[in-house]
Amino acid sequence: MGKKEHKFRSFFTLTEHPTNKSNKKAICICCIEANGYEIAKDNKDCWTTNIFKYCKLYLKNCLNFSSKYIEEEQVEILALDEEEINSIKKKSCTTYNSKY
Ligand SMILES: [Zn+2]
């Protein structure tokens, strides 16, 4: 109970992005389980760019993710990371504001 070890990263496996050199391609593990790695890595519905908000948006829309986790778990997973996003935003704002 109350474990905070859920990270988006545990729902994706990373590989080189074909067109984006600065961000990796994050392949959805739920989709890999459903379709197999070879299919998932080339199917645009099964991967996203490895950026926090993209991963979050992806999981919200992924049918394999939503069929694997009950709605309560999905809310919990996505909510935990919302907290994390907010704490990151706050930090960067504070740093920015203290400079000016
Ligand atoms: Zn997926």
Short mmCIF file of N, CA, C and O and ligand atoms in Angstrom, two decimals:
data_model
loop_
_atom_site.label_atom_id
_atom_site.label_comp_id
_atom_site.label_asym_id
_atom_site.label_seq_id
_atom_site.Cartn_x
_atom_site.Cartn_y
_atom_site.Cartn_z
N MET A 1 0.82 -1.21 0.00
CA MET A 1 0.00 0.00 0.00
C MET A 1 0.85 1.26 0.00
O MET A 1 1.90 1.30 0.61
N GLY A 2 0.38 2.27 -0.72
CA GLY A 2 1.06 3.55 -0.73
C GLY A 2 2.46 3.55 -1.33
O GLY A 2 3.20 4.49 -1.14
N LYS A 3 2.79 2.48 -2.03
CA LYS A 3 4.13 2.46 -2.64
C LYS A 3 4.23 3.48 -3.76
O LYS A 3 3.32 3.61 -4.56
N LYS A 4 5.34 4.16 -3.82
CA LYS A 4 5.49 5.19 -4.85
C LYS A 4 6.54 4.79 -5.88
O LYS A 4 7.27 5.62 -6.39
N GLU A 5 6.58 3.51 -6.19
CA GLU A 5 7.62 3.11 -7.13
C GLU A 5 7.14 3.07 -8.59
O GLU A 5 7.90 2.77 -9.47
N HIS A 6 5.86 3.38 -8.80
CA HIS A 6 5.37 3.42 -10.17
C HIS A 6 5.97 4.59 -10.93
O HIS A 6 5.84 5.73 -10.55
N LYS A 7 6.60 4.29 -12.02
CA LYS A 7 7.13 5.33 -12.90
C LYS A 7 6.68 4.97 -14.30
O LYS A 7 6.52 3.81 -14.62
N PHE A 8 6.52 5.95 -15.14
CA PHE A 8 6.16 5.65 -16.52
C PHE A 8 7.17 4.73 -17.16
O PHE A 8 6.84 3.90 -17.97
N ARG A 9 8.41 4.93 -16.78
CA ARG A 9 9.47 4.16 -17.39
C ARG A 9 9.27 2.66 -17.26
O ARG A 9 9.71 1.89 -18.10
N SER A 10 8.59 2.24 -16.21
CA SER A 10 8.38 0.81 -16.03
C SER A 10 7.31 0.27 -16.98
O SER A 10 7.09 -0.93 -17.06
N PHE A 11 6.67 1.15 -17.73
CA PHE A 11 5.67 0.71 -18.69
C PHE A 11 6.18 0.75 -20.13
O PHE A 11 5.47 0.44 -21.06
N PHE A 12 7.44 1.15 -20.27
CA PHE A 12 8.02 1.27 -21.61
C PHE A 12 9.40 0.64 -21.65
O PHE A 12 10.10 0.60 -20.65
N THR A 13 9.75 0.18 -22.84
CA THR A 13 11.13 -0.20 -23.04
C THR A 13 11.71 0.76 -24.08
O THR A 13 11.03 1.15 -25.03
N LEU A 14 12.94 1.20 -23.87
CA LEU A 14 13.50 2.26 -24.71
C LEU A 14 14.38 1.72 -25.82
O LEU A 14 15.08 0.73 -25.64
N THR A 15 14.30 2.39 -26.96
CA THR A 15 15.17 2.03 -28.07
C THR A 15 15.50 3.30 -28.86
O THR A 15 14.92 4.36 -28.60
N GLU A 16 16.42 3.21 -29.80
CA GLU A 16 16.78 4.40 -30.58
C GLU A 16 15.59 4.91 -31.37
O GLU A 16 14.85 4.12 -31.96
N HIS A 17 15.43 6.21 -31.38
CA HIS A 17 14.37 6.83 -32.15
C HIS A 17 14.83 7.00 -33.59
O HIS A 17 15.96 7.45 -33.81
N PRO A 18 14.00 6.65 -34.57
CA PRO A 18 14.44 6.74 -35.97
C PRO A 18 14.73 8.16 -36.43
O PRO A 18 15.64 8.38 -37.23
N THR A 19 13.97 9.15 -35.96
CA THR A 19 14.15 10.51 -36.47
C THR A 19 14.57 11.51 -35.41
O THR A 19 15.02 12.59 -35.72
N ASN A 20 14.40 11.17 -34.16
CA ASN A 20 14.68 12.12 -33.09
C ASN A 20 15.92 11.68 -32.32
O ASN A 20 15.90 10.69 -31.60
N LYS A 21 17.01 12.43 -32.49
CA LYS A 21 18.28 12.02 -31.89
C LYS A 21 18.35 12.31 -30.40
O LYS A 21 19.09 11.67 -29.67
N SER A 22 17.57 13.28 -29.94
CA SER A 22 17.72 13.67 -28.53
C SER A 22 16.79 12.90 -27.60
O SER A 22 17.02 12.86 -26.40
N ASN A 23 15.76 12.25 -28.17
CA ASN A 23 14.87 11.47 -27.32
C ASN A 23 14.73 10.05 -27.85
O ASN A 23 14.65 9.85 -29.06
N LYS A 24 14.69 9.12 -26.92
CA LYS A 24 14.53 7.73 -27.32
C LYS A 24 13.08 7.42 -27.66
O LYS A 24 12.17 8.17 -27.32
N LYS A 25 12.90 6.31 -28.34
CA LYS A 25 11.58 5.80 -28.64
C LYS A 25 11.17 4.92 -27.46
O LYS A 25 11.93 4.04 -27.06
N ALA A 26 10.00 5.17 -26.91
CA ALA A 26 9.52 4.38 -25.78
C ALA A 26 8.42 3.44 -26.26
O ALA A 26 7.35 3.88 -26.67
N ILE A 27 8.72 2.14 -26.24
CA ILE A 27 7.75 1.16 -26.73
C ILE A 27 6.95 0.63 -25.55
O ILE A 27 7.52 0.22 -24.52
N CYS A 28 5.65 0.64 -25.71
CA CYS A 28 4.73 0.26 -24.64
C CYS A 28 4.83 -1.24 -24.32
O CYS A 28 4.69 -2.08 -25.22
N ILE A 29 5.09 -1.55 -23.09
CA ILE A 29 5.26 -2.95 -22.70
C ILE A 29 3.92 -3.71 -22.77
O ILE A 29 3.90 -4.89 -23.16
N CYS A 30 2.83 -3.04 -22.48
CA CYS A 30 1.52 -3.70 -22.62
C CYS A 30 1.27 -4.10 -24.07
O CYS A 30 0.71 -5.16 -24.34
N CYS A 31 1.68 -3.23 -25.00
CA CYS A 31 1.51 -3.54 -26.42
C CYS A 31 2.48 -4.64 -26.87
O CYS A 31 2.13 -5.46 -27.72
N ILE A 32 3.67 -4.65 -26.31
CA ILE A 32 4.62 -5.72 -26.64
C ILE A 32 4.04 -7.06 -26.18
O ILE A 32 4.08 -8.05 -26.91
N GLU A 33 3.47 -7.06 -24.99
CA GLU A 33 2.88 -8.29 -24.48
C GLU A 33 1.72 -8.75 -25.37
O GLU A 33 1.51 -9.94 -25.58
N ALA A 34 0.99 -7.79 -25.90
CA ALA A 34 -0.17 -8.14 -26.72
C ALA A 34 0.21 -8.52 -28.15
O ALA A 34 -0.38 -9.41 -28.74
N ASN A 35 1.22 -7.83 -28.70
CA ASN A 35 1.52 -8.00 -30.13
C ASN A 35 2.87 -8.64 -30.42
O ASN A 35 3.13 -9.05 -31.55
N GLY A 36 3.75 -8.65 -29.44
CA GLY A 36 5.12 -9.08 -29.68
C GLY A 36 6.00 -7.88 -29.99
O GLY A 36 5.54 -6.89 -30.57
N TYR A 37 7.27 -7.95 -29.60
CA TYR A 37 8.18 -6.82 -29.74
C TYR A 37 8.36 -6.37 -31.18
O TYR A 37 8.30 -5.17 -31.48
N GLU A 38 8.55 -7.31 -32.09
CA GLU A 38 8.83 -6.96 -33.48
C GLU A 38 7.70 -6.15 -34.11
O GLU A 38 7.95 -5.23 -34.88
N ILE A 39 6.48 -6.49 -33.78
CA ILE A 39 5.33 -5.75 -34.31
C ILE A 39 5.17 -4.43 -33.58
O ILE A 39 5.01 -3.38 -34.20
N ALA A 40 5.27 -4.45 -32.26
CA ALA A 40 5.05 -3.24 -31.46
C ALA A 40 6.06 -2.14 -31.81
O ALA A 40 5.69 -0.97 -31.91
N LYS A 41 7.32 -2.51 -32.05
CA LYS A 41 8.33 -1.47 -32.27
C LYS A 41 8.11 -0.70 -33.57
O LYS A 41 8.57 0.41 -33.72
N ASP A 42 7.41 -1.30 -34.53
CA ASP A 42 7.15 -0.63 -35.80
C ASP A 42 5.73 -0.13 -35.96
O ASP A 42 5.37 0.44 -36.98
N ASN A 43 4.91 -0.35 -34.94
CA ASN A 43 3.52 0.10 -35.01
C ASN A 43 3.38 1.41 -34.23
O ASN A 43 3.60 1.45 -33.02
N LYS A 44 3.00 2.46 -34.94
CA LYS A 44 2.92 3.79 -34.31
C LYS A 44 1.96 3.85 -33.13
O LYS A 44 2.07 4.75 -32.30
N ASP A 45 1.02 2.92 -33.09
CA ASP A 45 0.08 2.90 -31.97
C ASP A 45 0.70 2.29 -30.71
O ASP A 45 0.09 2.31 -29.64
N CYS A 46 1.87 1.72 -30.84
CA CYS A 46 2.47 0.98 -29.73
C CYS A 46 3.67 1.69 -29.10
O CYS A 46 4.27 1.18 -28.17
N TRP A 47 4.03 2.84 -29.62
CA TRP A 47 5.16 3.54 -29.01
C TRP A 47 4.97 5.05 -29.06
O TRP A 47 4.14 5.55 -29.81
N THR A 48 5.75 5.73 -28.27
CA THR A 48 5.71 7.19 -28.26
C THR A 48 7.13 7.70 -28.04
O THR A 48 8.05 6.89 -27.86
N THR A 49 7.32 9.00 -28.07
CA THR A 49 8.63 9.56 -27.78
C THR A 49 8.83 9.58 -26.27
O THR A 49 7.89 9.86 -25.53
N ASN A 50 10.03 9.27 -25.83
CA ASN A 50 10.27 9.15 -24.40
C ASN A 50 10.38 10.49 -23.70
O ASN A 50 11.42 10.91 -23.23
N ILE A 51 9.26 11.19 -23.67
CA ILE A 51 9.14 12.44 -22.93
C ILE A 51 7.99 12.22 -21.96
O ILE A 51 6.98 11.62 -22.32
N PHE A 52 8.20 12.67 -20.74
CA PHE A 52 7.25 12.43 -19.66
C PHE A 52 5.80 12.63 -20.08
O PHE A 52 4.96 11.74 -19.94
N LYS A 53 5.48 13.80 -20.62
CA LYS A 53 4.08 14.10 -20.91
C LYS A 53 3.55 13.26 -22.08
O LYS A 53 2.37 12.96 -22.14
N TYR A 54 4.43 12.91 -23.00
CA TYR A 54 4.01 12.06 -24.11
C TYR A 54 3.68 10.67 -23.61
O TYR A 54 2.71 10.04 -24.04
N CYS A 55 4.50 10.16 -22.69
CA CYS A 55 4.27 8.83 -22.13
C CYS A 55 2.95 8.80 -21.38
O CYS A 55 2.19 7.85 -21.47
N LYS A 56 2.70 9.85 -20.65
CA LYS A 56 1.46 9.93 -19.89
C LYS A 56 0.25 9.93 -20.82
O LYS A 56 -0.70 9.18 -20.64
N LEU A 57 0.32 10.79 -21.83
CA LEU A 57 -0.75 10.88 -22.80
C LEU A 57 -0.94 9.55 -23.51
O LEU A 57 -2.06 9.09 -23.73
N TYR A 58 0.18 8.92 -23.83
CA TYR A 58 0.12 7.63 -24.51
C TYR A 58 -0.64 6.61 -23.66
O TYR A 58 -1.56 5.95 -24.15
N LEU A 59 -0.26 6.49 -22.40
CA LEU A 59 -0.90 5.49 -21.54
C LEU A 59 -2.39 5.74 -21.37
O LEU A 59 -3.18 4.82 -21.29
N LYS A 60 -2.76 7.01 -21.35
CA LYS A 60 -4.17 7.36 -21.24
C LYS A 60 -4.98 6.80 -22.40
O LYS A 60 -6.15 6.51 -22.28
N ASN A 61 -4.32 6.73 -23.56
CA ASN A 61 -5.04 6.34 -24.78
C ASN A 61 -4.79 4.91 -25.22
O ASN A 61 -5.42 4.44 -26.16
N CYS A 62 -3.86 4.22 -24.57
CA CYS A 62 -3.49 2.89 -25.02
C CYS A 62 -4.51 1.84 -24.58
O CYS A 62 -4.77 1.68 -23.39
N LEU A 63 -5.06 1.14 -25.55
CA LEU A 63 -6.08 0.14 -25.24
C LEU A 63 -5.49 -1.06 -24.50
O LEU A 63 -6.15 -1.64 -23.64
N ASN A 64 -4.28 -1.41 -24.84
CA ASN A 64 -3.66 -2.55 -24.15
C ASN A 64 -3.35 -2.22 -22.69
O ASN A 64 -3.47 -3.06 -21.81
N PHE A 65 -2.96 -0.97 -22.46
CA PHE A 65 -2.73 -0.52 -21.08
C PHE A 65 -4.04 -0.52 -20.31
O PHE A 65 -4.13 -1.03 -19.20
N SER A 66 -5.09 0.02 -20.93
CA SER A 66 -6.36 0.13 -20.20
C SER A 66 -7.05 -1.22 -20.03
O SER A 66 -7.85 -1.39 -19.12
N SER A 67 -6.72 -2.18 -20.89
CA SER A 67 -7.33 -3.50 -20.68
C SER A 67 -6.54 -4.32 -19.67
O SER A 67 -7.06 -5.26 -19.08
N LYS A 68 -5.29 -3.94 -19.44
CA LYS A 68 -4.47 -4.70 -18.51
C LYS A 68 -4.68 -4.24 -17.06
O LYS A 68 -4.63 -5.03 -16.14
N TYR A 69 -4.90 -2.95 -16.90
CA TYR A 69 -5.07 -2.41 -15.55
C TYR A 69 -6.51 -1.98 -15.34
O TYR A 69 -7.11 -1.38 -16.23
N ILE A 70 -7.05 -2.29 -14.17
CA ILE A 70 -8.40 -1.82 -13.87
C ILE A 70 -8.36 -0.30 -13.72
O ILE A 70 -7.30 0.28 -13.48
N GLU A 71 -9.51 0.32 -13.86
CA GLU A 71 -9.54 1.78 -13.92
C GLU A 71 -8.91 2.44 -12.69
O GLU A 71 -8.19 3.42 -12.80
N GLU A 72 -9.15 1.86 -11.52
CA GLU A 72 -8.57 2.42 -10.30
C GLU A 72 -7.05 2.43 -10.36
O GLU A 72 -6.41 3.38 -9.93
N GLU A 73 -6.50 1.34 -10.88
CA GLU A 73 -5.04 1.27 -11.00
C GLU A 73 -4.52 2.29 -11.99
O GLU A 73 -3.50 2.92 -11.78
N GLN A 74 -5.25 2.46 -13.09
CA GLN A 74 -4.84 3.45 -14.09
C GLN A 74 -4.81 4.84 -13.49
O GLN A 74 -3.86 5.59 -13.69
N VAL A 75 -5.86 5.18 -12.77
CA VAL A 75 -5.95 6.49 -12.14
C VAL A 75 -4.78 6.68 -11.18
O VAL A 75 -4.13 7.72 -11.15
N GLU A 76 -4.51 5.62 -10.43
CA GLU A 76 -3.41 5.69 -9.45
C GLU A 76 -2.07 5.90 -10.15
O GLU A 76 -1.27 6.74 -9.76
N ILE A 77 -1.86 5.13 -11.21
CA ILE A 77 -0.60 5.25 -11.94
C ILE A 77 -0.43 6.64 -12.53
O ILE A 77 0.61 7.28 -12.38
N LEU A 78 -1.48 7.12 -13.17
CA LEU A 78 -1.38 8.43 -13.82
C LEU A 78 -1.35 9.57 -12.81
O LEU A 78 -0.69 10.57 -13.03
N ALA A 79 -2.02 9.38 -11.68
CA ALA A 79 -2.03 10.42 -10.66
C ALA A 79 -0.67 10.58 -9.99
O ALA A 79 -0.22 11.68 -9.71
N LEU A 80 -0.01 9.47 -9.74
CA LEU A 80 1.30 9.53 -9.11
C LEU A 80 2.25 10.38 -9.93
O LEU A 80 3.02 11.17 -9.40
N ASP A 81 2.17 10.22 -11.23
CA ASP A 81 3.11 10.94 -12.06
C ASP A 81 2.72 12.39 -12.23
O ASP A 81 3.57 13.23 -12.44
N GLU A 82 1.44 12.67 -12.09
CA GLU A 82 0.99 14.06 -12.09
C GLU A 82 1.68 14.81 -10.95
O GLU A 82 2.17 15.91 -11.12
N GLU A 83 1.71 14.17 -9.79
CA GLU A 83 2.41 14.76 -8.64
C GLU A 83 3.84 15.06 -8.98
O GLU A 83 4.38 16.10 -8.65
N GLU A 84 4.47 14.09 -9.64
CA GLU A 84 5.86 14.26 -9.98
C GLU A 84 6.07 15.42 -10.94
O GLU A 84 6.99 16.21 -10.78
N ILE A 85 5.19 15.52 -11.93
CA ILE A 85 5.27 16.63 -12.89
C ILE A 85 5.17 17.96 -12.15
O ILE A 85 5.95 18.87 -12.38
N ASN A 86 4.21 18.04 -11.24
CA ASN A 86 4.02 19.28 -10.49
C ASN A 86 5.23 19.64 -9.66
O ASN A 86 5.62 20.81 -9.60
N SER A 87 5.84 18.65 -9.04
CA SER A 87 7.01 18.96 -8.21
C SER A 87 8.18 19.40 -9.08
O SER A 87 8.98 20.24 -8.68
N ILE A 88 8.29 18.86 -10.27
CA ILE A 88 9.35 19.29 -11.18
C ILE A 88 9.10 20.73 -11.62
O ILE A 88 9.99 21.56 -11.61
N LYS A 89 7.85 21.01 -11.98
CA LYS A 89 7.49 22.37 -12.39
C LYS A 89 7.78 23.39 -11.30
O LYS A 89 8.34 24.43 -11.55
N LYS A 90 7.36 23.04 -10.08
CA LYS A 90 7.57 23.94 -8.95
C LYS A 90 9.04 24.25 -8.77
O LYS A 90 9.43 25.38 -8.59
N LYS A 91 9.84 23.20 -8.82
CA LYS A 91 11.28 23.35 -8.63
C LYS A 91 11.86 24.33 -9.66
O LYS A 91 12.59 25.22 -9.31
N SER A 92 11.51 24.11 -10.93
CA SER A 92 12.11 24.94 -11.95
C SER A 92 11.62 26.39 -11.86
O SER A 92 12.36 27.31 -12.12
N CYS A 93 10.37 26.56 -11.42
CA CYS A 93 9.85 27.91 -11.24
C CYS A 93 10.60 28.63 -10.14
O CYS A 93 10.95 29.79 -10.27
N THR A 94 10.83 27.93 -9.05
CA THR A 94 11.52 28.54 -7.92
C THR A 94 12.92 28.97 -8.32
O THR A 94 13.36 30.07 -8.00
N THR A 95 13.59 28.10 -9.07
CA THR A 95 14.94 28.43 -9.51
C THR A 95 14.90 29.67 -10.40
O THR A 95 15.71 30.58 -10.26
N TYR A 96 13.94 29.66 -11.28
CA TYR A 96 13.81 30.77 -12.23
C TYR A 96 13.50 32.07 -11.48
O TYR A 96 14.16 33.08 -11.69
N ASN A 97 12.54 32.01 -10.57
CA ASN A 97 12.11 33.22 -9.87
C ASN A 97 13.18 33.78 -8.95
O ASN A 97 13.29 34.99 -8.81
N SER A 98 13.97 32.91 -8.36
CA SER A 98 14.98 33.41 -7.42
C SER A 98 16.09 34.16 -8.15
O SER A 98 16.85 34.91 -7.56
N LYS A 99 16.18 33.95 -9.45
CA LYS A 99 17.21 34.63 -10.24
C LYS A 99 16.80 36.06 -10.57
O LYS A 99 17.65 36.91 -10.79
N TYR A 100 15.50 36.30 -10.67
CA TYR A 100 15.07 37.61 -11.15
C TYR A 100 14.20 38.37 -10.15
O TYR A 100 13.47 37.78 -9.43
ZN ZN B 1 0.40 0.43 -25.55
#
